[in-house]
Amino acid sequence: QVQLVESGGGSVQSGGSLRLSCAASRYFYCMGWFRQAPGAERERVASIDRDRYTRYADSVKGRFTISRDNAKNTVALQMNALKPEDTAMYYCAASHYDCLAEVWPDYQVNYWGQGTQVTVSS
């Protein structure tokens, strides 16, 4: 059974930093992070493929950095200069397909993590 296990969420003040980590029980071509705030649609935050090409949501460019370790099947999201609008449940995602298009639809995500809450206070 494939598992994605997330860690690293929490509460921080505006301008602070958090690092999210996700460990997969197997290798995936693409991995990434989505987030969903209350009342909002789930959106892709960042994604990274096997060759470490990346894609970011415009709202996080320059503040968040995604990375992966192919040997350990892990993906991390370093979040700096956090803003209250970054508050959401963050989900690790893994896919056998490309994840660097402008839109990474939910149906192309093969597995999801359980989610980890990030709360940024002003």
CSV table of N, CA and C in Angstrom, one decimal:
chain,number,residue,atom,x,y,z
A,1,GLN,N,0.8,-1.2,0.0
A,1,GLN,CA,0.0,0.0,0.0
A,1,GLN,C,0.9,1.2,0.0
A,2,VAL,N,0.6,2.1,-0.9
A,2,VAL,CA,1.4,3.3,-1.1
A,2,VAL,C,1.0,4.3,0.0
A,3,GLN,N,2.0,4.9,0.6
A,3,GLN,CA,1.7,6.0,1.6
A,3,GLN,C,2.5,7.2,1.4
A,4,LEU,N,1.9,8.3,1.7
A,4,LEU,CA,2.6,9.6,1.7
A,4,LEU,C,2.4,10.2,3.1
A,5,VAL,N,3.5,10.4,3.8
A,5,VAL,CA,3.5,10.8,5.2
A,5,VAL,C,4.1,12.2,5.3
A,6,GLU,N,3.3,13.1,5.7
A,6,GLU,CA,3.7,14.5,5.8
A,6,GLU,C,4.1,14.9,7.2
A,7,SER,N,4.9,15.9,7.3
A,7,SER,CA,5.3,16.5,8.6
A,7,SER,C,5.7,17.9,8.4
A,8,GLY,N,5.7,18.6,9.5
A,8,GLY,CA,6.3,20.0,9.5
A,8,GLY,C,5.3,21.1,9.5
A,9,GLY,N,4.0,20.9,9.5
A,9,GLY,CA,3.1,22.0,9.6
A,9,GLY,C,3.1,22.6,11.0
A,10,GLY,N,2.3,23.7,11.1
A,10,GLY,CA,2.3,24.4,12.4
A,10,GLY,C,1.8,25.8,12.3
A,11,SER,N,2.0,26.5,13.4
A,11,SER,CA,1.6,27.9,13.4
A,11,SER,C,2.8,28.8,13.5
A,12,VAL,N,2.8,29.9,12.8
A,12,VAL,CA,3.9,30.9,12.7
A,12,VAL,C,3.3,32.2,12.5
A,13,GLN,N,4.1,33.2,12.9
A,13,GLN,CA,3.7,34.6,12.7
A,13,GLN,C,4.1,35.0,11.2
A,14,SER,N,3.4,36.0,10.8
A,14,SER,CA,3.7,36.6,9.4
A,14,SER,C,5.2,36.9,9.3
A,15,GLY,N,5.7,36.5,8.2
A,15,GLY,CA,7.2,36.7,8.0
A,15,GLY,C,8.0,35.6,8.4
A,16,GLY,N,7.5,34.6,9.1
A,16,GLY,CA,8.2,33.5,9.5
A,16,GLY,C,8.4,32.4,8.5
A,17,SER,N,9.0,31.3,8.9
A,17,SER,CA,9.3,30.2,8.0
A,17,SER,C,8.8,28.9,8.5
A,18,LEU,N,8.5,28.0,7.6
A,18,LEU,CA,8.2,26.6,8.0
A,18,LEU,C,8.7,25.7,6.9
A,19,ARG,N,9.0,24.5,7.2
A,19,ARG,CA,9.4,23.5,6.2
A,19,ARG,C,8.5,22.3,6.3
A,20,LEU,N,7.9,21.9,5.2
A,20,LEU,CA,7.1,20.7,5.1
A,20,LEU,C,7.9,19.6,4.5
A,21,SER,N,7.7,18.4,5.0
A,21,SER,CA,8.3,17.2,4.4
A,21,SER,C,7.3,16.2,4.1
A,22,CYS,N,7.6,15.4,3.1
A,22,CYS,CA,6.7,14.3,2.7
A,22,CYS,C,7.5,13.1,2.3
A,23,ALA,N,7.3,12.0,2.9
A,23,ALA,CA,8.0,10.7,2.6
A,23,ALA,C,7.0,9.8,1.9
A,24,ALA,N,7.4,9.3,0.7
A,24,ALA,CA,6.6,8.4,0.0
A,24,ALA,C,7.2,7.0,0.2
A,25,SER,N,6.3,6.0,0.1
A,25,SER,CA,6.7,4.6,0.3
A,25,SER,C,7.3,4.0,-1.0
A,26,ARG,N,7.2,4.8,-2.1
A,26,ARG,CA,7.8,4.3,-3.3
A,26,ARG,C,8.2,5.6,-4.2
A,27,TYR,N,8.8,5.3,-5.3
A,27,TYR,CA,9.3,6.4,-6.2
A,27,TYR,C,8.1,6.9,-7.0
A,28,PHE,N,8.0,8.2,-7.3
A,28,PHE,CA,7.1,8.8,-8.2
A,28,PHE,C,7.8,9.7,-9.1
A,29,TYR,N,7.3,9.8,-10.4
A,29,TYR,CA,7.9,10.7,-11.4
A,29,TYR,C,7.8,12.1,-10.9
A,30,CYS,N,6.6,12.5,-10.4
A,30,CYS,CA,6.3,13.8,-10.0
A,30,CYS,C,5.8,13.9,-8.6
A,31,MET,N,6.2,14.9,-7.9
A,31,MET,CA,5.7,15.1,-6.5
A,31,MET,C,5.5,16.6,-6.3
A,32,GLY,N,4.6,16.9,-5.4
A,32,GLY,CA,4.4,18.3,-5.1
A,32,GLY,C,3.5,18.5,-4.0
A,33,TRP,N,3.0,19.8,-3.9
A,33,TRP,CA,2.2,20.2,-2.7
A,33,TRP,C,1.0,21.0,-3.3
A,34,PHE,N,-0.1,20.7,-2.7
A,34,PHE,CA,-1.3,21.5,-2.9
A,34,PHE,C,-1.7,22.1,-1.6
A,35,ARG,N,-2.6,23.1,-1.7
A,35,ARG,CA,-3.2,23.6,-0.4
A,35,ARG,C,-4.6,24.0,-0.6
A,36,GLN,N,-5.4,23.9,0.5
A,36,GLN,CA,-6.8,24.3,0.4
A,36,GLN,C,-7.1,25.0,1.7
A,37,ALA,N,-7.6,26.3,1.5
A,37,ALA,CA,-8.1,27.1,2.6
A,37,ALA,C,-9.6,26.9,2.7
A,38,PRO,N,-10.1,27.2,3.9
A,38,PRO,CA,-11.6,27.0,4.1
A,38,PRO,C,-12.3,27.9,3.0
A,39,GLY,N,-13.3,27.2,2.4
A,39,GLY,CA,-14.1,27.9,1.4
A,39,GLY,C,-13.5,28.1,0.1
A,40,ALA,N,-12.2,27.6,-0.1
A,40,ALA,CA,-11.5,27.9,-1.4
A,40,ALA,C,-11.3,26.5,-2.1
A,41,GLU,N,-11.0,26.6,-3.3
A,41,GLU,CA,-10.6,25.4,-4.1
A,41,GLU,C,-9.2,25.0,-3.7
A,42,ARG,N,-8.9,23.7,-3.9
A,42,ARG,CA,-7.6,23.2,-3.7
A,42,ARG,C,-6.7,23.8,-4.9
A,43,GLU,N,-5.5,24.2,-4.6
A,43,GLU,CA,-4.6,24.7,-5.6
A,43,GLU,C,-3.2,24.1,-5.5
A,44,ARG,N,-2.6,24.0,-6.6
A,44,ARG,CA,-1.2,23.5,-6.6
A,44,ARG,C,-0.3,24.6,-6.1
A,45,VAL,N,0.5,24.4,-5.2
A,45,VAL,CA,1.5,25.3,-4.6
A,45,VAL,C,2.8,25.2,-5.4
A,46,ALA,N,3.3,24.0,-5.5
A,46,ALA,CA,4.6,23.7,-6.2
A,46,ALA,C,4.7,22.3,-6.6
A,47,SER,N,5.4,22.0,-7.6
A,47,SER,CA,5.6,20.6,-8.1
A,47,SER,C,7.0,20.5,-8.6
A,48,ILE,N,7.5,19.2,-8.6
A,48,ILE,CA,8.8,19.0,-9.1
A,48,ILE,C,8.9,17.6,-9.7
A,49,ASP,N,9.6,17.5,-10.8
A,49,ASP,CA,9.6,16.2,-11.5
A,49,ASP,C,10.9,15.5,-11.2
A,50,ARG,N,11.1,14.3,-11.8
A,50,ARG,CA,12.2,13.5,-11.5
A,50,ARG,C,13.6,14.2,-11.7
A,51,ASP,N,13.6,15.1,-12.7
A,51,ASP,CA,14.8,15.8,-13.1
A,51,ASP,C,14.9,17.1,-12.3
A,52,ARG,N,14.0,17.3,-11.4
A,52,ARG,CA,14.0,18.5,-10.5
A,52,ARG,C,13.7,19.8,-11.2
A,53,TYR,N,13.0,19.7,-12.3
A,53,TYR,CA,12.3,20.8,-12.9
A,53,TYR,C,11.1,21.2,-12.0
A,54,THR,N,10.9,22.4,-11.8
A,54,THR,CA,9.8,22.9,-10.9
A,54,THR,C,8.8,23.8,-11.5
A,55,ARG,N,7.7,23.9,-10.8
A,55,ARG,CA,6.7,24.9,-11.1
A,55,ARG,C,6.1,25.4,-9.8
A,56,TYR,N,5.8,26.7,-9.8
A,56,TYR,CA,5.2,27.3,-8.6
A,56,TYR,C,4.0,28.1,-8.9
A,57,ALA,N,3.1,28.2,-7.9
A,57,ALA,CA,2.0,29.1,-8.1
A,57,ALA,C,2.6,30.5,-8.0
A,58,ASP,N,2.0,31.4,-8.7
A,58,ASP,CA,2.5,32.8,-8.8
A,58,ASP,C,2.5,33.4,-7.4
A,59,SER,N,1.6,33.0,-6.5
A,59,SER,CA,1.5,33.6,-5.2
A,59,SER,C,2.6,33.3,-4.3
A,60,VAL,N,3.4,32.2,-4.6
A,60,VAL,CA,4.5,31.8,-3.7
A,60,VAL,C,5.9,31.9,-4.3
A,61,LYS,N,5.9,32.3,-5.6
A,61,LYS,CA,7.2,32.5,-6.3
A,61,LYS,C,8.1,33.4,-5.5
A,62,GLY,N,9.4,33.0,-5.3
A,62,GLY,CA,10.3,33.8,-4.6
A,62,GLY,C,10.3,33.6,-3.1
A,63,ARG,N,9.3,33.0,-2.6
A,63,ARG,CA,9.1,32.7,-1.1
A,63,ARG,C,9.3,31.2,-0.8
A,64,PHE,N,8.7,30.4,-1.6
A,64,PHE,CA,8.7,28.9,-1.4
A,64,PHE,C,9.7,28.3,-2.3
A,65,THR,N,10.3,27.2,-1.8
A,65,THR,CA,11.2,26.4,-2.6
A,65,THR,C,10.9,24.9,-2.4
A,66,ILE,N,10.7,24.2,-3.5
A,66,ILE,CA,10.4,22.8,-3.4
A,66,ILE,C,11.7,22.0,-3.8
A,67,SER,N,11.9,20.9,-3.1
A,67,SER,CA,13.1,20.1,-3.4
A,67,SER,C,12.7,18.6,-3.2
A,68,ARG,N,13.5,17.7,-3.8
A,68,ARG,CA,13.2,16.3,-3.6
A,68,ARG,C,14.5,15.5,-3.5
A,69,ASP,N,14.4,14.4,-2.9
A,69,ASP,CA,15.5,13.5,-2.8
A,69,ASP,C,15.0,12.1,-3.4
A,70,ASN,N,15.5,11.9,-4.6
A,70,ASN,CA,15.0,10.7,-5.3
A,70,ASN,C,15.4,9.4,-4.7
A,71,ALA,N,16.5,9.4,-4.0
A,71,ALA,CA,17.0,8.2,-3.4
A,71,ALA,C,16.1,7.8,-2.1
A,72,LYS,N,15.6,8.9,-1.5
A,72,LYS,CA,14.8,8.6,-0.3
A,72,LYS,C,13.3,8.8,-0.5
A,73,ASN,N,12.9,9.1,-1.8
A,73,ASN,CA,11.5,9.3,-2.1
A,73,ASN,C,10.8,10.3,-1.2
A,74,THR,N,11.5,11.4,-1.1
A,74,THR,CA,11.0,12.5,-0.3
A,74,THR,C,10.9,13.8,-1.1
A,75,VAL,N,10.0,14.6,-0.6
A,75,VAL,CA,9.8,16.0,-1.2
A,75,VAL,C,9.6,16.9,0.0
A,76,ALA,N,10.2,18.1,-0.2
A,76,ALA,CA,10.1,19.1,0.9
A,76,ALA,C,9.7,20.4,0.3
A,77,LEU,N,9.1,21.2,1.2
A,77,LEU,CA,8.7,22.6,0.8
A,77,LEU,C,9.1,23.5,1.8
A,78,GLN,N,10.1,24.3,1.5
A,78,GLN,CA,10.6,25.4,2.4
A,78,GLN,C,9.8,26.6,2.1
A,79,MET,N,9.1,27.1,3.2
A,79,MET,CA,8.3,28.3,3.0
A,79,MET,C,8.8,29.4,3.9
A,80,ASN,N,9.2,30.5,3.2
A,80,ASN,CA,9.7,31.7,3.9
A,80,ASN,C,8.8,32.8,3.6
A,81,ALA,N,9.0,33.9,4.4
A,81,ALA,CA,8.2,35.1,4.3
A,81,ALA,C,6.7,34.8,4.3
A,82,LEU,N,6.3,33.9,5.2
A,82,LEU,CA,4.9,33.5,5.2
A,82,LEU,C,3.9,34.6,5.4
A,83,LYS,N,2.8,34.5,4.8
A,83,LYS,CA,1.7,35.5,4.9
A,83,LYS,C,0.5,34.9,5.5
A,84,PRO,N,-0.4,35.7,6.1
A,84,PRO,CA,-1.7,35.1,6.6
A,84,PRO,C,-2.4,34.4,5.5
A,85,GLU,N,-2.3,34.9,4.2
A,85,GLU,CA,-3.1,34.2,3.1
A,85,GLU,C,-2.5,32.9,2.7
A,86,ASP,N,-1.3,32.5,3.3
A,86,ASP,CA,-0.8,31.1,3.1
A,86,ASP,C,-1.4,30.1,4.0
A,87,THR,N,-2.3,30.6,5.0
A,87,THR,CA,-2.9,29.7,5.9
A,87,THR,C,-3.8,28.7,5.1
A,88,ALA,N,-3.6,27.4,5.3
A,88,ALA,CA,-4.4,26.4,4.6
A,88,ALA,C,-3.9,25.0,5.1
A,89,MET,N,-4.7,24.0,4.7
A,89,MET,CA,-4.2,22.6,4.8
A,89,MET,C,-3.4,22.3,3.6
A,90,TYR,N,-2.2,21.8,3.8
A,90,TYR,CA,-1.3,21.5,2.8
A,90,TYR,C,-1.2,20.0,2.6
A,91,TYR,N,-1.3,19.6,1.3
A,91,TYR,CA,-1.3,18.2,1.0
A,91,TYR,C,-0.1,17.8,0.1
A,92,CYS,N,0.5,16.8,0.4
A,92,CYS,CA,1.5,16.2,-0.5
A,92,CYS,C,0.8,15.4,-1.6
A,93,ALA,N,1.4,15.5,-2.8
A,93,ALA,CA,0.8,14.8,-3.9
A,93,ALA,C,1.9,14.1,-4.7
A,94,ALA,N,1.5,13.0,-5.3
A,94,ALA,CA,2.5,12.2,-6.1
A,94,ALA,C,1.8,11.7,-7.3
A,95,SER,N,2.5,11.6,-8.4
A,95,SER,CA,1.9,11.2,-9.7
A,95,SER,C,2.9,10.5,-10.5
A,96,HIS,N,2.4,9.6,-11.4
A,96,HIS,CA,3.2,9.0,-12.4
A,96,HIS,C,3.4,9.8,-13.7
A,97,TYR,N,2.6,10.9,-13.7
A,97,TYR,CA,2.5,11.7,-14.9
A,97,TYR,C,3.2,13.1,-14.7
A,98,ASP,N,3.3,13.8,-15.8
A,98,ASP,CA,3.9,15.2,-15.7
A,98,ASP,C,3.1,16.1,-14.8
A,99,CYS,N,3.8,16.9,-14.1
A,99,CYS,CA,3.1,17.8,-13.1
A,99,CYS,C,3.6,19.2,-13.3
A,100,LEU,N,4.1,19.6,-14.4
A,100,LEU,CA,4.7,20.9,-14.6
A,100,LEU,C,3.9,21.8,-15.5
A,101,ALA,N,2.8,21.3,-16.0
A,101,ALA,CA,1.9,22.1,-16.8
A,101,ALA,C,1.3,23.3,-16.0
A,102,GLU,N,0.7,24.2,-16.7
A,102,GLU,CA,0.2,25.4,-15.9
A,102,GLU,C,-0.9,24.9,-14.9
A,103,VAL,N,-1.6,23.9,-15.3
A,103,VAL,CA,-2.6,23.3,-14.4
A,103,VAL,C,-2.2,21.8,-14.2
A,104,TRP,N,-2.2,21.4,-12.9
A,104,TRP,CA,-2.0,20.0,-12.5
A,104,TRP,C,-3.3,19.5,-12.0
A,105,PRO,N,-4.2,18.9,-12.8
A,105,PRO,CA,-5.5,18.6,-12.3
A,105,PRO,C,-5.5,17.5,-11.3
A,106,ASP,N,-6.5,17.5,-10.4
A,106,ASP,CA,-6.6,16.5,-9.3
A,106,ASP,C,-6.5,15.1,-9.9
A,107,TYR,N,-7.2,14.9,-11.0
A,107,TYR,CA,-7.3,13.5,-11.5
A,107,TYR,C,-6.0,12.9,-12.0
A,108,GLN,N,-5.0,13.8,-12.1
A,108,GLN,CA,-3.6,13.3,-12.5
A,108,GLN,C,-2.7,13.1,-11.3
A,109,VAL,N,-3.3,13.3,-10.1
A,109,VAL,CA,-2.6,12.9,-8.9
A,109,VAL,C,-3.0,11.5,-8.5
A,110,ASN,N,-2.0,10.6,-8.4
A,110,ASN,CA,-2.2,9.3,-8.1
A,110,ASN,C,-2.4,9.0,-6.6
A,111,TYR,N,-1.7,9.8,-5.8
A,111,TYR,CA,-1.8,9.6,-4.3
A,111,TYR,C,-1.7,10.9,-3.6
A,112,TRP,N,-2.4,11.0,-2.5
A,112,TRP,CA,-2.4,12.2,-1.6
A,112,TRP,C,-2.0,11.8,-0.2
A,113,GLY,N,-1.3,12.8,0.4
A,113,GLY,CA,-1.0,12.7,1.8
A,113,GLY,C,-2.3,13.1,2.6
A,114,GLN,N,-2.2,12.9,3.9
A,114,GLN,CA,-3.3,13.2,4.8
A,114,GLN,C,-3.5,14.6,5.1
A,115,GLY,N,-2.6,15.4,4.8
A,115,GLY,CA,-2.7,16.9,5.0
A,115,GLY,C,-2.0,17.3,6.3
A,116,THR,N,-1.4,18.5,6.2
A,116,THR,CA,-0.8,19.1,7.4
A,116,THR,C,-1.2,20.6,7.4
A,117,GLN,N,-1.6,21.1,8.6
A,117,GLN,CA,-2.2,22.4,8.7
A,117,GLN,C,-1.0,23.4,8.9
A,118,VAL,N,-1.1,24.5,8.1
A,118,VAL,CA,-0.2,25.7,8.2
A,118,VAL,C,-1.1,26.9,8.5
A,119,THR,N,-0.8,27.5,9.6
A,119,THR,CA,-1.5,28.7,10.1
A,119,THR,C,-0.5,29.9,10.3
A,120,VAL,N,-0.8,31.0,9.6
A,120,VAL,CA,0.1,32.1,9.7
A,120,VAL,C,-0.7,33.3,10.3
A,121,SER,N,-0.3,33.8,11.4
A,121,SER,CA,-1.0,34.9,12.0
A,121,SER,C,-0.3,36.2,11.7
A,122,SER,N,-1.2,37.2,11.7
A,122,SER,CA,-0.7,38.6,11.4
A,122,SER,C,-0.1,39.3,12.6
